[in-house]
Short mmCIF file of C-alpha atoms in Angstrom, two decimals:
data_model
loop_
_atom_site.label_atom_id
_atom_site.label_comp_id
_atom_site.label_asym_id
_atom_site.label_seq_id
_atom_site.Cartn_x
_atom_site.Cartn_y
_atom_site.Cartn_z
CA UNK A 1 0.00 0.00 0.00
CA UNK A 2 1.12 3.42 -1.24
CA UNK A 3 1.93 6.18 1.87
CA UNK A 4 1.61 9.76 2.45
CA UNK A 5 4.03 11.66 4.09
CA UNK A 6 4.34 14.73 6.11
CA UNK A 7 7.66 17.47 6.05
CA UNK A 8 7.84 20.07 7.95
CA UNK A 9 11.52 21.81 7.05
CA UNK A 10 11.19 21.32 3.80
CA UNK A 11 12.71 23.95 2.33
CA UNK A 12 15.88 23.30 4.28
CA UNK A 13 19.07 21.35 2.74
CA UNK A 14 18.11 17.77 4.27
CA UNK A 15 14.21 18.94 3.92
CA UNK A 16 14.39 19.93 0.09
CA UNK A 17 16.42 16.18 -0.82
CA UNK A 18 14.29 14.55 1.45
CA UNK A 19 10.84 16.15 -0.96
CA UNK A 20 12.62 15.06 -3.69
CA UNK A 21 13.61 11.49 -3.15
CA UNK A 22 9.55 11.09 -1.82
CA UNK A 23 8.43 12.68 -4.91
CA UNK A 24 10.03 10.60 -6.78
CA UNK A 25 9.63 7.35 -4.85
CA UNK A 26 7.20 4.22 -6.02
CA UNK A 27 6.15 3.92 -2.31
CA UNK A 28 4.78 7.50 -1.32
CA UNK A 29 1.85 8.25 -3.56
CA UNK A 30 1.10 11.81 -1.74
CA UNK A 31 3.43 14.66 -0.18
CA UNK A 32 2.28 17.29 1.53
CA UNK A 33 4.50 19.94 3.40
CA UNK A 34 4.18 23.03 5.81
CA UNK A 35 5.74 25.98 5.08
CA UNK A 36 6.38 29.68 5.51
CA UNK A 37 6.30 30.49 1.88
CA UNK A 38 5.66 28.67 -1.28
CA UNK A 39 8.42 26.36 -2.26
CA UNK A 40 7.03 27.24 -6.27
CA UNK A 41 7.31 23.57 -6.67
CA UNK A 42 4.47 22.00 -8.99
CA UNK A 43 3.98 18.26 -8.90
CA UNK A 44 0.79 16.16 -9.11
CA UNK A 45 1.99 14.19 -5.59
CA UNK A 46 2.42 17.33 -3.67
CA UNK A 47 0.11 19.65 -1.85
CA UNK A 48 1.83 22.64 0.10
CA UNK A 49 0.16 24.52 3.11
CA UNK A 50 1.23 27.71 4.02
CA UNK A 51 1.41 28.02 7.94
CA UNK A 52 2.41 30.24 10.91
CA UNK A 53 4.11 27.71 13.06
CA UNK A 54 3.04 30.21 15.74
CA UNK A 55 -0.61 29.12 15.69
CA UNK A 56 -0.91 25.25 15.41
CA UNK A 57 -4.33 25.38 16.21
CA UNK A 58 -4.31 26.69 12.41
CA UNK A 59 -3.15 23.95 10.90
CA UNK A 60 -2.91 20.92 12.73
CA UNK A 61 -6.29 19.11 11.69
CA UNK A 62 -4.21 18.87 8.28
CA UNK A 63 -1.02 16.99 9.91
CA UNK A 64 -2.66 13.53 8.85
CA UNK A 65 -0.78 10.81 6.72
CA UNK A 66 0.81 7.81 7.29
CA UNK A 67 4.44 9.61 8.57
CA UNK A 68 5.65 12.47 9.53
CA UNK A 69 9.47 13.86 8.57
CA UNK A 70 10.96 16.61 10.73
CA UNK A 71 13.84 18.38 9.22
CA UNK A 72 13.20 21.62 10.47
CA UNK A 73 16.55 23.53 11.99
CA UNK A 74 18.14 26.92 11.74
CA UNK A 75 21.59 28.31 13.60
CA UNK A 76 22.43 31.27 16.16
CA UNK A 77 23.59 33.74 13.97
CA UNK A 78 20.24 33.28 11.71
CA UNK A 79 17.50 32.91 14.64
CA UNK A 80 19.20 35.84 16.60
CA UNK A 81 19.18 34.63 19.63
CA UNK A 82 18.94 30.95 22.07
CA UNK A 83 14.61 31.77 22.27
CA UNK A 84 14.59 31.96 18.69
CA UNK A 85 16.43 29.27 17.65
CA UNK A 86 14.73 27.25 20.65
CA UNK A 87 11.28 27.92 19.29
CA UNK A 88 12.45 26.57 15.69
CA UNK A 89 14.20 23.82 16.80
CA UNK A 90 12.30 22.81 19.54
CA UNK A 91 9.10 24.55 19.37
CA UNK A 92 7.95 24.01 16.06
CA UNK A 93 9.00 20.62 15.90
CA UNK A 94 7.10 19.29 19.21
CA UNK A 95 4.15 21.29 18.27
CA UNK A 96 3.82 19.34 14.75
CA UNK A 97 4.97 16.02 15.89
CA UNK A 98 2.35 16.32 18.78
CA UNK A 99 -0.25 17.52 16.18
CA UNK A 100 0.72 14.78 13.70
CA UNK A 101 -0.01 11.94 17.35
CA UNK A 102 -3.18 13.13 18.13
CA UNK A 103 -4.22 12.70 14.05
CA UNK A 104 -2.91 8.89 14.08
CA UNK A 105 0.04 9.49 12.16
CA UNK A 106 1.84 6.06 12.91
CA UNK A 107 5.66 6.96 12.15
CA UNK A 108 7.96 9.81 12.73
CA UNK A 109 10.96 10.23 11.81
CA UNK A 110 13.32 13.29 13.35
CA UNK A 111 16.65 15.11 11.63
CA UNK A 112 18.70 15.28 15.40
CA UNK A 113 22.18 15.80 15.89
CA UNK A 114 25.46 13.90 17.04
CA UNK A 115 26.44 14.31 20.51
CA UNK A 116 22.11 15.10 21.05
CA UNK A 117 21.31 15.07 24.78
CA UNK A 118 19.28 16.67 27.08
CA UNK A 119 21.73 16.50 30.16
CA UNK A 120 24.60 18.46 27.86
CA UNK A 121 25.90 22.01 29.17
CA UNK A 122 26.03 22.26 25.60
CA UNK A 123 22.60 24.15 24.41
CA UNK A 124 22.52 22.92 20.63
CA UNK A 125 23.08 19.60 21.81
CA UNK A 126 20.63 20.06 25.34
CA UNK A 127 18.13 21.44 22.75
CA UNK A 128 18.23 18.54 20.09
CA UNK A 129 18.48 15.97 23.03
CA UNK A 130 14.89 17.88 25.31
CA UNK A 131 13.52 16.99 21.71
CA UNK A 132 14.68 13.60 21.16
CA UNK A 133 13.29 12.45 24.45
CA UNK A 134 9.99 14.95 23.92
CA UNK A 135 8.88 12.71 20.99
CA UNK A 136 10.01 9.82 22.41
CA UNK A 137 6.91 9.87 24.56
CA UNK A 138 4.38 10.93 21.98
CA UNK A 139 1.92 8.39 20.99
CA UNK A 140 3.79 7.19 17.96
CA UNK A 141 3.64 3.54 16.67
CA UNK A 142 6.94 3.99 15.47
CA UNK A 143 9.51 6.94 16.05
CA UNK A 144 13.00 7.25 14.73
CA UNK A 145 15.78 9.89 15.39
CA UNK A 146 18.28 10.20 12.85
CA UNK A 147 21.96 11.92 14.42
CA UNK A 148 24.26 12.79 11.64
CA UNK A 149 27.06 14.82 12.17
CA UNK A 150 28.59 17.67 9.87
CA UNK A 151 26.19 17.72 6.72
CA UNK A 152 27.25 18.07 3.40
CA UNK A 153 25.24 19.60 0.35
CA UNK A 154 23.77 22.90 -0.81
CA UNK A 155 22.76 25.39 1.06
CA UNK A 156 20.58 28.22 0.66
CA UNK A 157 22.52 30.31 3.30
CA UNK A 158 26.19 31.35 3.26
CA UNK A 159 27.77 29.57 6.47
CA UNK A 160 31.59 30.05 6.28
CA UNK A 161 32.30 28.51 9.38
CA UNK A 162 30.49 25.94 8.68
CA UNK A 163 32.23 25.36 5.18
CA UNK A 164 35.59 25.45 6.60
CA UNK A 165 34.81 22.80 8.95
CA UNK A 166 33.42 21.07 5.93
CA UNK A 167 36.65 20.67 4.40
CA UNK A 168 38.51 19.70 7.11
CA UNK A 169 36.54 16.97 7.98
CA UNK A 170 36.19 15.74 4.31
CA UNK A 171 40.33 15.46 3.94
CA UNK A 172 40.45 14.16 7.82
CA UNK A 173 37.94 10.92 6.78
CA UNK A 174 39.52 10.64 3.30
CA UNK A 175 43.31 10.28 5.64
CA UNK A 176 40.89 7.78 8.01
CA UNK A 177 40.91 10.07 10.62
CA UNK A 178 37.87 10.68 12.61
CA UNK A 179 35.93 8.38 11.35
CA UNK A 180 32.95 9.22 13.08
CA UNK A 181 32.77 12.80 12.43
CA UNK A 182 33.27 11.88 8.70
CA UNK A 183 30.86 14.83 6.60
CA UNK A 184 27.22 13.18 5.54
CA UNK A 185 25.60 14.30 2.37
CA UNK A 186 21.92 15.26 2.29
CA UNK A 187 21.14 12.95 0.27
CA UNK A 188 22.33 10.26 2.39
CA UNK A 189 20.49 11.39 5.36
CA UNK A 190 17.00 11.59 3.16
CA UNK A 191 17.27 7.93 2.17
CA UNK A 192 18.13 6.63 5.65
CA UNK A 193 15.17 8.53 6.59
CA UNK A 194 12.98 7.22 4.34
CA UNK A 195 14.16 3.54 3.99
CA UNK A 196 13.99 4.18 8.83
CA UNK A 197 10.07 4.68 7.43
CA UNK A 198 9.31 1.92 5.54
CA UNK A 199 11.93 -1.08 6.86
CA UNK A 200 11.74 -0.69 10.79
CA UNK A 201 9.45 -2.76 12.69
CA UNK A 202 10.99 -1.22 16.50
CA UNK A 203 8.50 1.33 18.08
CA UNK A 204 11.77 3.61 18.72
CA UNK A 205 15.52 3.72 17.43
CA UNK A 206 18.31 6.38 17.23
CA UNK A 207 20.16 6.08 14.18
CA UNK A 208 24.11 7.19 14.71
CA UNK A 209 25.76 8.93 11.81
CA UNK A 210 27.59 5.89 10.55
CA UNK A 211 24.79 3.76 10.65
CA UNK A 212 22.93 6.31 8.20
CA UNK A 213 25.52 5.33 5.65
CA UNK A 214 24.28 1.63 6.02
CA UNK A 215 20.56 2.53 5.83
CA UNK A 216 20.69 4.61 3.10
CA UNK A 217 21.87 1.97 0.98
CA UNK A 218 19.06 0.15 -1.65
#
């Protein structure tokens, strides 16, 4: 039987290869995501609701399907500050995966981080950990959390930093160094998210970042 999927975060670099690979996949016969403003995307699988993620109440009666992806995310120096970037990452997130619960969506599966926990002194890794075990407890059949470490692929924002790290870490795993921190592409986190979706049976698993490699694979 064909599914229909959920994304919130789809405009996002994991969110918009994530669309993609579902548009295109034999076993998802509708899409529909929530956004801020129109991706412009035309496709007869797709239907695209414009939301406030301030006001659930808004749309939540339309967070039905058979799964729900979370890719949503954003960093410090774009939110502004720890409460913005809290009400993104955490916010936003909890309020759609609890909306999705209460509709019967059956699966979820979550975009985290390495090194996610809520005990950290850390507050990007507190935050994606208080989420990790939020969900956890929602009334999901099945729930998985994907932790990938540096991600690789295009982005939408400029991030020096970020691509300077990028490099690093790219010639540190191709010297097999730091294995475990070696750079995932986006496209490699979509398919582990979707094959999490459709080939676990457990009613919760975290995924590490090298085991995303694995399930990603056909």
């Amino acid at each position: 039987m064909k599914r229909t999927a959920l994304i919130i975060g789809a405009t996002g670099m994991v969110g918009s290869e994530l669309l993609s690979q579902l548009l295109n996949h034999e076993h998802y016969e509708f899409v529909k995501i929530f956004v801020r403003r129109s991706t412009g995307i035309q496709h007869e699988k797709l239907k695209e609701f414009i939301v406030d993620f301030d006001h659930p109440e808004d749309w939540k009666i339309e967070m039905n399907a058979d799964v729900l992806f979370s890719t949503m995310g954003t960093t410090m120096k774009t939110a502004g500050s720890k409460e913005v970037q809290y009400k993104i990452d955490f916010t936003y997130q909890f309020n759609a995966a609890k909306a999705a619960a209460e509709n019967g969506v059956e699966s979820y599966v979550l975009v985290s981080a390495q090194g996610a926990n809520a005990q950290s002194k850390v507050f990007y890794s507190r935050m994606k950990g208080e989420l990790d075990d939020a969900v956890q407890k929602l009334p999901f059949k099945k729930a998985f959390v994907m932790r990938p470490s540096i991600l690789d692929g295009d982005r939408k924002e400029n991030r020096p930093m970020e691509q300077i790290a990028l490099k690093l870490m790219r010639k540190l795993a191709a010297w097999g160094l730091l294995r475990k921190y070696k750079p995932i592409h986006a496209k490699v986190v979509a398919a582990a998210m979707i094959n999490a979706d459709l080939r676990f049976t457990d009613k919760y698993a975290i995924v590490d970042h090298l085991d995303m490699f694995k399930l990603a694979e056909k």
